[in-house]
RNA sequence: GUGGGCAUAGCUCAGUUGGUUAGAGCGCCGGAUUGUGGUUCCGGAGGUCGUCGGUUCAAAUCCGAUUGUCCACCCCA
């Protein structure tokens, strides 16, 4: 049998894991600095928790888990005979793999409403599964990384989440544009153009403005049943385009004067921008009226992050949702959250070489022994080195030096310590920097001092 | 879910109108060098041509199916 992986899944080898941990570590520390608490939920949820939350398209992409035991005994015979998979499913599967982290979070909040004190802030970094057709940067199993706060409608949190995006992307070393819009403003746009009943169709279409241009969006809207004149009005309004945060184009106020919901959206944006006014931001933050985001549960401000120079697509997104916990019987709990597209961020960091050369968790020092007695001596040295918190290892036999060096080189260890008869009797070991090729004689104490403070810096030799 | 491209050594890829023993580069192993990797030189190993079936005297090459992968939609991270 030829071993292989299921479609759309990947192994993460040691080199990848060290980099992923570096990225996740930045995220984790940033979340905790901002007061978000860790949370994990099970990989599988009841199908009743998941279905109906992502629209018809989303439901199709849910991975379903076959019931245990003789699952056909309780199958819906009629549906089975009729080959009606959709009707058969509930009778043979009652669990599924989670599709995102937001819905399980909403379920968690609803279940634990009496224990939690609000506002409740949590972050979550876990894999999710989608039975999508894989493409570059799209997998069937991938990690999501979310930060959400529920139980407060303060617009302070919208501003905080923008700062969180700013902090994280700056620390990673990526230049991004953080786009902000508000669904209420879009509702106002639809109302003012007389197509309030085609709101969803309008948002789906204008979200593609970047990609297909205004003619394309016009076609898209017509195709989705929006009157041509109204569609043209929508595009006229969007023509004013993006604006730096804090400089909301004047035209919008006038345009939305007859739409209470639109004015509310505008006011919300103004308040968020007011919170951001004197903050120091490293990344570009812009108001983008064409930003719509597909997910229908957003009700207020919405966010999206894109790389300044990349065709990578969205690196993250989020927004405010007022009614998500309603679905689990907990009304009146407003939430706002953001997601980091860690898989794409990883790919982009790789592309731009943003990972440090030395990553924590990596082996720092490989001992190489040249004869049996030195090998046992080196085995003893490991105890001291490891006791000092240094990640150290010993080649398993006193093989030929060339062979051991080759192994050291291939494994990417930054430092090698050679132990032969001379070193063993003098207590002064040959300590080699594999990158520069330089080597010198060092006592064990000197080596510990060189390496003890985590990953070695460039100039430690 | 719809439409299309691709599948040959560990990796990236050549392979003529179907015709003897399927090639290259990189990587790997060994040696040059018995205390020095990454550079150089010499030698070597490694392939059921994704899988199954069909056409043919003859298939990596043509046809069908299937699986995987990539791309564009749909949707999304």
Coordinates of C-alpha atoms (C1' of nucleotides) in Angstrom, one line a residue:
Chain A
X1 CA 0.0 0.0 0.0
X2 CA 1.3 3.4 -1.0
X3 CA 0.9 5.8 2.0
X4 CA -0.9 9.0 1.2
X5 CA -2.8 11.8 2.8
X6 CA -6.5 12.6 2.4
X7 CA -7.3 15.4 0.0
X8 CA -6.7 18.9 1.2
X9 CA -4.7 17.9 4.3
X10 CA -1.0 18.3 5.2
X11 CA 1.6 17.1 7.6
X12 CA 3.6 19.8 9.3
X13 CA 7.2 18.7 9.5
X14 CA 9.6 19.9 12.3
X15 CA 10.9 22.8 10.2
X16 CA 7.3 24.0 9.5
X17 CA 6.2 23.4 13.1
X18 CA 8.9 25.6 14.5
X19 CA 7.8 28.4 12.1
X20 CA 4.1 27.9 12.8
X21 CA 4.8 28.0 16.5
X22 CA 6.7 31.2 16.1
X23 CA 3.7 32.8 14.3
X24 CA 1.2 31.3 16.7
X25 CA 3.4 32.5 19.6
X26 CA 3.3 36.1 18.4
X27 CA -0.5 35.9 18.1
X28 CA -1.0 34.2 21.5
X29 CA 1.2 36.8 23.3
X30 CA -0.6 39.7 21.5
X31 CA -4.0 38.3 22.4
X32 CA -3.0 37.9 26.0
X33 CA -1.6 41.4 26.2
X34 CA -4.9 42.7 25.0
X35 CA -6.8 40.7 27.7
X36 CA -8.2 37.8 25.6
X37 CA -8.4 34.5 27.3
X38 CA -7.6 31.1 25.7
X39 CA -10.4 28.8 24.8
X40 CA -10.5 25.4 23.0
X41 CA -13.6 23.5 21.9
X42 CA -14.0 20.0 20.5
X43 CA -13.1 19.1 16.9
X44 CA -16.6 17.7 16.6
X45 CA -19.9 19.3 17.4
X46 CA -23.5 18.1 17.2
X47 CA -24.8 18.5 13.7
X48 CA -27.7 20.5 15.2
X49 CA -25.2 23.0 16.4
X50 CA -23.5 23.5 13.1
X51 CA -26.2 23.2 10.4
X52 CA -28.1 26.2 9.3
X53 CA -25.5 28.6 10.5
X54 CA -23.5 29.1 7.3
X55 CA -26.2 29.2 4.8
X56 CA -27.0 26.6 2.2
X57 CA -23.5 26.7 0.7
X58 CA -21.9 26.2 4.0
X59 CA -24.0 23.3 5.1
X60 CA -22.9 21.4 2.0
X61 CA -19.3 21.9 3.0
X62 CA -19.7 20.4 6.5
X63 CA -17.9 17.2 7.2
X64 CA -20.3 14.7 8.7
X65 CA -19.3 11.9 11.0
X66 CA -21.1 8.5 10.5
X67 CA -22.8 7.2 13.6
X68 CA -21.0 4.4 15.4
X69 CA -22.2 0.8 15.3
X70 CA -24.8 -0.5 13.0
X71 CA -25.7 3.0 11.6
X72 CA -27.9 1.6 8.9
X73 CA -30.3 0.0 11.4
X74 CA -31.7 3.4 12.2
X75 CA -31.4 4.8 8.7
X76 CA -34.3 6.5 7.1
X77 CA -35.4 3.7 4.8
X78 CA -37.5 5.9 2.5
X79 CA -34.7 8.4 2.0
X80 CA -32.2 5.5 1.5
X81 CA -34.5 3.9 -1.1
X82 CA -35.0 7.2 -2.8
X83 CA -31.2 7.8 -2.8
X84 CA -31.9 11.2 -1.2
X85 CA -28.7 11.9 0.6
X86 CA -29.8 15.1 2.2
X87 CA -32.8 13.5 3.8
X88 CA -30.8 10.4 4.8
X89 CA -28.0 12.3 6.5
X90 CA -29.8 13.1 9.8
X91 CA -30.7 9.5 10.4
X92 CA -27.1 8.2 10.0
X93 CA -25.0 11.1 11.3
X94 CA -25.5 13.2 14.4
X95 CA -22.1 14.8 14.6
X96 CA -19.8 16.9 12.3
X97 CA -16.4 18.5 12.3
X98 CA -16.5 22.2 13.2
X99 CA -16.6 24.5 10.2
X100 CA -15.3 27.6 12.0
X101 CA -14.5 28.8 15.5
X102 CA -17.2 31.4 15.8
X103 CA -20.3 29.1 16.0
X104 CA -18.7 26.8 18.6
X105 CA -17.8 29.9 20.5
X106 CA -21.4 31.2 20.4
X107 CA -22.5 27.7 21.6
X108 CA -20.0 27.9 24.4
X109 CA -21.1 31.3 25.5
X110 CA -24.8 30.3 25.4
X111 CA -24.1 27.2 27.5
X112 CA -21.9 29.0 30.1
X113 CA -23.9 32.2 30.3
X114 CA -24.2 32.0 34.1
X115 CA -20.5 31.4 34.8
X116 CA -19.1 33.9 32.4
X117 CA -18.8 37.6 33.3
X118 CA -19.4 39.9 30.5
X119 CA -17.7 41.4 28.5
X120 CA -16.0 38.0 27.8
X121 CA -12.9 38.1 25.6
X122 CA -11.5 34.9 24.2
X123 CA -9.0 33.8 21.6
X124 CA -8.9 30.4 19.9
X125 CA -6.3 28.8 17.6
X126 CA -7.6 25.5 16.3
X127 CA -8.1 23.6 13.1
X128 CA -11.4 23.7 11.2
X129 CA -12.6 21.5 8.4
X130 CA -14.4 22.2 5.2
X131 CA -15.3 19.8 2.4
X132 CA -14.3 22.4 -0.2
X133 CA -12.3 21.8 -3.3
X134 CA -8.7 22.5 -2.4
X135 CA -6.7 25.2 -4.2
X136 CA -3.5 27.1 -3.4
X137 CA -3.9 28.4 0.1
X138 CA -7.2 26.6 0.5
X139 CA -7.3 23.3 2.4
X140 CA -9.9 20.9 3.8
X141 CA -8.2 21.1 7.2
X142 CA -6.8 24.5 8.2
X143 CA -6.2 26.5 11.3
X144 CA -8.2 29.5 12.3
X145 CA -7.2 32.0 14.8
X146 CA -9.9 34.2 16.2
X147 CA -10.3 36.8 18.9
X148 CA -13.8 37.8 19.9
X149 CA -15.4 39.8 22.7
X150 CA -19.1 39.2 23.5
X151 CA -21.4 41.0 25.9
X152 CA -20.7 44.6 25.1
X153 CA -21.8 46.8 22.3
X154 CA -19.0 49.4 23.1
X155 CA -17.4 50.6 19.9
X156 CA -14.1 50.7 21.9
X157 CA -13.7 47.1 21.0
X158 CA -13.9 47.8 17.2
X159 CA -11.0 50.2 17.7
X160 CA -9.2 47.7 20.0
X161 CA -9.4 45.0 17.4
X162 CA -8.0 47.4 14.7
X163 CA -5.1 48.0 17.1
X164 CA -4.7 44.3 17.6
X165 CA -4.4 43.8 13.9
X166 CA -1.9 46.6 13.7
X167 CA 0.2 45.2 16.5
X168 CA 0.3 41.7 15.1
X169 CA 1.0 42.5 11.5
X170 CA 3.7 45.0 12.5
X171 CA 5.4 42.5 14.8
X172 CA 5.3 39.9 12.0
X173 CA 6.8 42.4 9.6
X174 CA 4.1 42.5 7.0
X175 CA 2.7 45.6 5.4
X176 CA -1.1 45.4 5.2
X177 CA -4.1 47.6 4.6
X178 CA -6.8 47.3 7.3
X179 CA -10.2 48.0 5.7
X180 CA -13.2 49.0 7.6
X181 CA -16.8 49.4 6.7
X182 CA -20.2 49.1 8.3
X183 CA -23.1 46.9 7.3
X184 CA -25.6 49.5 8.4
X185 CA -24.0 51.9 6.0
X186 CA -24.4 49.4 3.3
X187 CA -28.0 48.9 4.3
X188 CA -28.4 52.6 4.0
X189 CA -26.9 52.5 0.6
X190 CA -29.4 49.8 -0.5
X191 CA -32.3 51.8 1.0
X192 CA -31.3 55.0 -0.6
X193 CA -31.1 53.3 -4.0
X194 CA -34.4 51.7 -3.5
X195 CA -33.2 48.1 -3.4
X196 CA -33.5 47.3 0.4
X197 CA -35.0 44.0 -0.6
X198 CA -31.9 43.1 -2.6
X199 CA -29.4 44.0 0.2
X200 CA -27.6 40.6 0.2
X201 CA -27.4 40.4 -3.6
X202 CA -25.9 44.0 -3.6
X203 CA -23.3 43.2 -0.9
X204 CA -22.2 40.0 -2.7
X205 CA -21.7 42.0 -5.9
X206 CA -19.9 45.1 -4.6
X207 CA -17.6 42.9 -2.5
X208 CA -16.0 42.0 -5.9
X209 CA -15.3 45.6 -6.9
X210 CA -11.6 45.1 -6.4
X211 CA -11.5 42.0 -8.5
X212 CA -13.9 42.6 -11.4
X213 CA -14.2 46.4 -11.6
X214 CA -17.3 48.5 -11.8
X215 CA -18.6 47.1 -15.1
X216 CA -18.3 43.6 -13.7
X217 CA -20.2 44.6 -10.5
X218 CA -22.9 46.2 -12.6
X219 CA -23.3 43.0 -14.5
X220 CA -23.3 41.0 -11.4
X221 CA -26.0 43.1 -9.8
X222 CA -28.2 42.9 -12.9
X223 CA -27.7 39.2 -13.0
X224 CA -28.8 39.0 -9.4
X225 CA -32.1 40.8 -10.1
X226 CA -31.2 44.4 -9.3
X227 CA -32.6 47.1 -11.5
X228 CA -30.0 48.7 -13.8
X229 CA -30.7 52.3 -12.7
X230 CA -30.4 51.4 -9.0
X231 CA -27.2 49.4 -9.7
X232 CA -25.8 52.4 -11.4
X233 CA -26.7 54.6 -8.4
X234 CA -24.9 52.2 -6.1
X235 CA -21.8 52.4 -8.2
X236 CA -21.9 56.2 -8.5
X237 CA -21.9 56.3 -4.7
X238 CA -19.0 53.9 -4.5
X239 CA -17.0 55.8 -7.1
X240 CA -15.8 58.1 -4.3
X241 CA -13.8 55.1 -3.2
X242 CA -11.7 54.5 -0.2
X243 CA -10.6 57.1 2.2
X244 CA -8.1 57.1 5.0
X245 CA -9.7 56.3 8.4
X246 CA -10.9 59.5 10.1
X247 CA -11.6 61.3 6.8
X248 CA -15.1 60.0 6.0
X249 CA -16.0 61.4 2.7
X250 CA -18.7 64.1 3.1
X251 CA -20.8 62.7 0.3
X252 CA -22.0 59.9 2.4
X253 CA -23.7 62.0 5.0
X254 CA -25.8 63.8 2.4
X255 CA -26.5 60.6 0.5
X256 CA -27.8 58.8 3.6
X257 CA -29.9 61.7 5.0
X258 CA -33.1 59.8 4.6
X259 CA -31.9 56.5 5.9
X260 CA -31.8 56.2 9.7
X261 CA -29.9 52.9 9.6
X262 CA -27.4 54.3 7.2
X263 CA -26.8 57.3 9.4
X264 CA -26.4 55.0 12.4
X265 CA -23.7 53.1 10.4
X266 CA -21.9 56.4 9.6
X267 CA -22.1 57.4 13.3
X268 CA -20.6 54.1 14.4
X269 CA -17.7 54.5 12.0
X270 CA -17.1 58.0 13.2
X271 CA -17.0 56.8 16.8
X272 CA -14.5 54.0 15.9
X273 CA -12.3 56.5 14.1
X274 CA -12.5 58.9 17.0
X275 CA -11.1 56.1 19.3
X276 CA -8.3 55.6 16.8
X277 CA -7.6 59.3 16.2
X278 CA -4.5 59.8 18.4
X279 CA -3.3 56.2 18.4
X280 CA -0.1 55.4 16.8
X281 CA -0.7 52.9 13.9
X282 CA 2.0 51.4 11.8
X283 CA -0.3 50.0 9.2
X284 CA -2.7 51.7 6.8
X285 CA -6.3 51.9 8.0
X286 CA -8.9 52.8 5.5
X287 CA -12.6 53.2 5.1
X288 CA -13.6 51.1 2.2
X289 CA -17.4 51.3 1.3
X290 CA -17.1 48.4 -1.1
X291 CA -16.1 46.0 1.6
X292 CA -19.1 43.8 2.3
X293 CA -17.9 40.3 3.5
X294 CA -20.0 37.3 2.7
X295 CA -21.0 36.1 6.1
X296 CA -24.5 37.2 6.7
X297 CA -24.3 37.3 10.5
X298 CA -22.5 40.6 10.6
X299 CA -24.6 43.5 11.7
X300 CA -22.2 46.5 12.3
X301 CA -18.6 47.3 11.6
X302 CA -16.8 44.9 9.4
X303 CA -13.0 44.5 8.8
X304 CA -10.7 43.0 6.3
X305 CA -7.0 42.9 6.0
X306 CA -5.1 42.5 2.8
X307 CA -1.4 42.6 2.0
X308 CA -0.3 45.9 0.5
X309 CA 1.5 44.3 -2.5
X310 CA 0.2 40.8 -2.7
X311 CA -2.4 38.9 -4.7
X312 CA -2.7 36.6 -1.7
X313 CA -6.3 37.6 -1.0
X314 CA -7.7 38.3 2.4
X315 CA -5.3 37.8 5.4
X316 CA -8.0 38.3 7.9
X317 CA -11.5 39.6 8.6
X318 CA -14.2 40.1 11.1
X319 CA -16.9 42.3 12.3
X320 CA -19.7 42.8 14.8
X321 CA -22.6 40.4 15.1
X322 CA -25.6 41.2 17.3
X323 CA -27.6 38.0 17.0
X324 CA -25.3 35.0 16.8
X325 CA -26.0 33.7 20.3
X326 CA -29.8 34.1 19.6
X327 CA -29.5 30.9 17.7
X328 CA -28.6 29.2 20.9
X329 CA -31.3 30.8 23.0
X330 CA -29.3 33.7 24.3
X331 CA -30.6 37.0 22.9
X332 CA -29.2 40.5 23.5
X333 CA -25.5 39.5 23.5
X334 CA -23.6 41.6 21.0
X335 CA -20.2 40.4 19.9
X336 CA -17.4 41.6 17.8
X337 CA -14.4 39.6 16.6
X338 CA -11.6 39.2 14.1
X339 CA -9.9 36.3 12.5
X340 CA -6.4 35.9 11.3
X341 CA -5.9 33.8 8.1
X342 CA -2.8 32.1 9.6
X343 CA -2.3 29.7 6.6
X344 CA -2.0 32.6 4.2
X345 CA -0.1 34.8 6.6
X346 CA 2.4 31.8 7.0
X347 CA 2.7 31.5 3.2
X348 CA 3.3 35.2 2.8
X349 CA 5.9 35.2 5.6
X350 CA 7.7 32.3 3.9
X351 CA 7.6 34.1 0.6
X352 CA 9.1 37.2 2.1
X353 CA 11.5 35.5 4.3
X354 CA 10.1 36.9 7.5
X355 CA 10.9 34.0 9.8
X356 CA 14.0 34.4 12.0
X357 CA 16.9 32.2 11.3
X358 CA 16.9 30.8 14.8
X359 CA 13.6 29.6 16.1
X360 CA 12.9 28.7 19.7
X361 CA 12.4 25.0 20.1
X362 CA 15.2 24.2 17.6
X363 CA 18.2 22.1 18.6
X364 CA 21.0 24.5 19.5
X365 CA 24.0 22.3 20.0
X366 CA 25.0 18.9 18.6
X367 CA 27.8 17.0 20.3
X368 CA 30.1 14.9 18.2
X369 CA 32.4 12.3 19.8
X370 CA 35.4 10.8 18.1
X371 CA 36.0 7.6 20.1
X372 CA 34.1 5.3 22.5
X373 CA 35.4 6.9 25.7
X374 CA 34.7 10.5 24.4
X375 CA 31.2 9.3 23.5
X376 CA 30.5 8.3 27.0
X377 CA 32.1 11.5 28.3
X378 CA 29.9 13.6 25.9
X379 CA 26.8 11.7 27.0
X380 CA 27.6 13.0 30.5
X381 CA 28.0 16.6 29.2
X382 CA 24.5 16.5 27.9
X383 CA 23.2 16.3 31.5
X384 CA 24.9 19.6 32.4
X385 CA 23.9 21.4 29.1
X386 CA 20.3 20.2 29.3
X387 CA 20.2 21.1 33.0
X388 CA 21.0 24.7 32.0
X389 CA 18.1 24.7 29.6
X390 CA 20.1 24.3 26.5
X391 CA 18.7 22.1 23.7
X392 CA 21.5 19.7 23.1
X393 CA 21.9 16.3 21.5
X394 CA 24.6 13.7 20.9
X395 CA 25.3 11.7 17.7
X396 CA 24.5 8.1 18.6
X397 CA 27.9 6.7 17.8
X398 CA 31.5 8.0 17.5
X399 CA 31.2 7.6 13.7
X400 CA 33.5 9.2 11.2
X401 CA 33.8 13.0 11.8
X402 CA 32.8 13.7 8.3
X403 CA 29.6 11.7 8.6
X404 CA 28.7 13.4 11.9
X405 CA 29.4 16.8 10.5
X406 CA 27.3 16.0 7.5
X407 CA 24.4 15.1 9.8
X408 CA 24.9 18.3 11.7
X409 CA 24.8 20.3 8.6
X410 CA 21.7 18.6 7.2
X411 CA 19.8 19.0 10.5
X412 CA 20.5 22.7 10.5
X413 CA 21.8 22.8 14.1
X414 CA 23.7 26.1 14.5
X415 CA 26.5 24.9 16.8
X416 CA 28.5 21.7 17.1
X417 CA 30.7 20.6 20.0
X418 CA 33.5 18.2 19.1
X419 CA 34.8 15.9 21.8
X420 CA 37.9 13.8 21.2
X421 CA 40.7 12.6 23.4
X422 CA 42.4 16.0 23.5
X423 CA 39.1 17.8 24.6
X424 CA 38.3 15.1 27.1
X425 CA 41.5 15.4 29.0
X426 CA 41.9 19.2 28.8
X427 CA 38.2 20.0 29.4
X428 CA 38.5 22.5 26.6
X429 CA 36.1 21.5 23.8
X430 CA 36.0 22.5 20.1
X431 CA 33.0 24.7 19.7
X432 CA 32.0 25.4 16.1
X433 CA 29.6 27.9 14.6
X434 CA 28.2 26.0 11.6
X435 CA 27.1 29.2 9.8
X436 CA 30.4 31.0 9.8
X437 CA 32.6 27.9 10.0
X438 CA 34.5 29.5 12.8
X439 CA 35.6 27.4 15.8
X440 CA 37.4 27.8 19.0
X441 CA 38.3 26.0 22.2
X442 CA 35.8 26.6 25.0
X443 CA 35.2 25.3 28.5
X444 CA 31.8 23.9 29.3
X445 CA 31.0 27.0 31.4
X446 CA 31.8 29.3 28.4
X447 CA 29.5 27.3 26.2
X448 CA 26.7 27.5 28.7
X449 CA 27.1 31.3 28.9
X450 CA 27.1 31.4 25.1
X451 CA 23.9 29.4 24.7
X452 CA 21.9 29.7 27.9
X453 CA 19.8 32.7 26.9
X454 CA 17.5 30.9 24.4
X455 CA 18.3 30.9 20.7
X456 CA 21.8 32.2 20.2
X457 CA 22.1 35.6 18.6
X458 CA 24.2 36.3 15.6
X459 CA 27.2 37.6 17.4
X460 CA 27.5 35.1 20.3
X461 CA 30.8 33.8 19.0
Chain B
rG1 C1' -20.9 21.9 -6.8
rU2 C1' -19.5 23.6 -12.4
rG3 C1' -15.5 23.9 -16.2
rG4 C1' -10.4 23.1 -17.7
rG5 C1' -4.8 21.7 -17.3
rC6 C1' -1.3 18.2 -15.4
rA7 C1' 0.4 13.2 -13.5
rU8 C1' 7.7 10.1 -16.0
rA9 C1' 13.7 8.8 -10.3
rG10 C1' 13.4 11.6 -3.5
rC11 C1' 12.6 16.9 -6.0
rU12 C1' 12.1 20.0 -10.7
rC13 C1' 11.3 18.5 -15.5
rA14 C1' 12.9 16.4 -20.9
rG15 C1' 11.2 12.2 -23.8
rU16 C1' 10.3 13.2 -31.8
rU17 C1' 4.6 10.8 -36.5
rG18 C1' 3.4 4.8 -31.2
rG19 C1' 9.2 1.3 -32.5
rU20 C1' 15.3 -1.9 -29.1
rU21 C1' 18.0 -1.1 -22.8
rA22 C1' 13.1 5.8 -20.6
rG23 C1' 17.1 10.6 -19.9
rA24 C1' 19.0 15.5 -17.5
rG25 C1' 19.8 18.8 -13.4
rC26 C1' 19.5 18.9 -8.3
rG27 C1' 19.4 15.6 -4.1
rC28 C1' 21.1 10.7 -2.0
rC29 C1' 25.2 6.9 -1.2
rG30 C1' 30.5 5.9 -1.6
rG31 C1' 35.6 7.7 -2.6
rA32 C1' 39.4 11.7 -3.3
rU33 C1' 40.2 13.6 2.6
rU34 C1' 41.4 7.8 9.2
rG35 C1' 39.8 15.2 13.6
rU36 C1' 35.7 19.0 10.0
rG37 C1' 29.9 19.9 7.1
rG38 C1' 28.3 23.5 3.5
rU39 C1' 32.6 24.5 -2.2
rU40 C1' 35.4 21.1 -6.0
rC41 C1' 36.6 16.3 -8.6
rC42 C1' 35.6 11.0 -9.5
rG43 C1' 32.3 6.8 -9.1
rG44 C1' 27.5 4.5 -7.8
rA45 C1' 22.4 3.4 -6.5
rG46 C1' 17.6 4.7 -7.7
rG47 C1' 11.7 4.3 -12.3
rU48 C1' 5.4 -1.3 -12.5
rC49 C1' 6.1 6.1 -16.7
rG50 C1' -0.5 7.6 -10.8
rU51 C1' -4.0 3.2 -11.1
rC52 C1' -7.3 -0.1 -13.9
rG53 C1' -9.0 -1.4 -18.6
rG54 C1' -9.0 -0.9 -24.1
rU55 C1' -6.8 -0.2 -29.3
rU56 C1' -2.2 -2.2 -31.7
rC57 C1' 2.6 -6.9 -34.0
rA58 C1' 4.3 -3.0 -30.5
rA59 C1' 1.9 2.1 -25.6
rA60 C1' 5.4 6.7 -21.2
rU61 C1' 3.2 8.2 -26.1
rC62 C1' -3.6 6.9 -28.7
rC63 C1' -8.8 6.0 -26.2
rG64 C1' -12.0 5.3 -21.7
rA65 C1' -12.6 5.1 -16.6
rU66 C1' -10.6 6.2 -11.8
rU67 C1' -7.6 8.6 -8.1
rG68 C1' -4.5 12.6 -7.0
rU69 C1' -3.0 17.6 -8.0
rC70 C1' -3.2 22.5 -9.9
rC71 C1' -6.2 26.6 -12.2
rA72 C1' -10.8 29.4 -13.1
rC73 C1' -15.8 29.9 -11.1
rC74 C1' -19.2 29.2 -6.6
rC75 C1' -17.8 30.1 -1.8
rC76 C1' -14.3 31.4 1.5
rA77 C1' -9.4 31.7 5.2

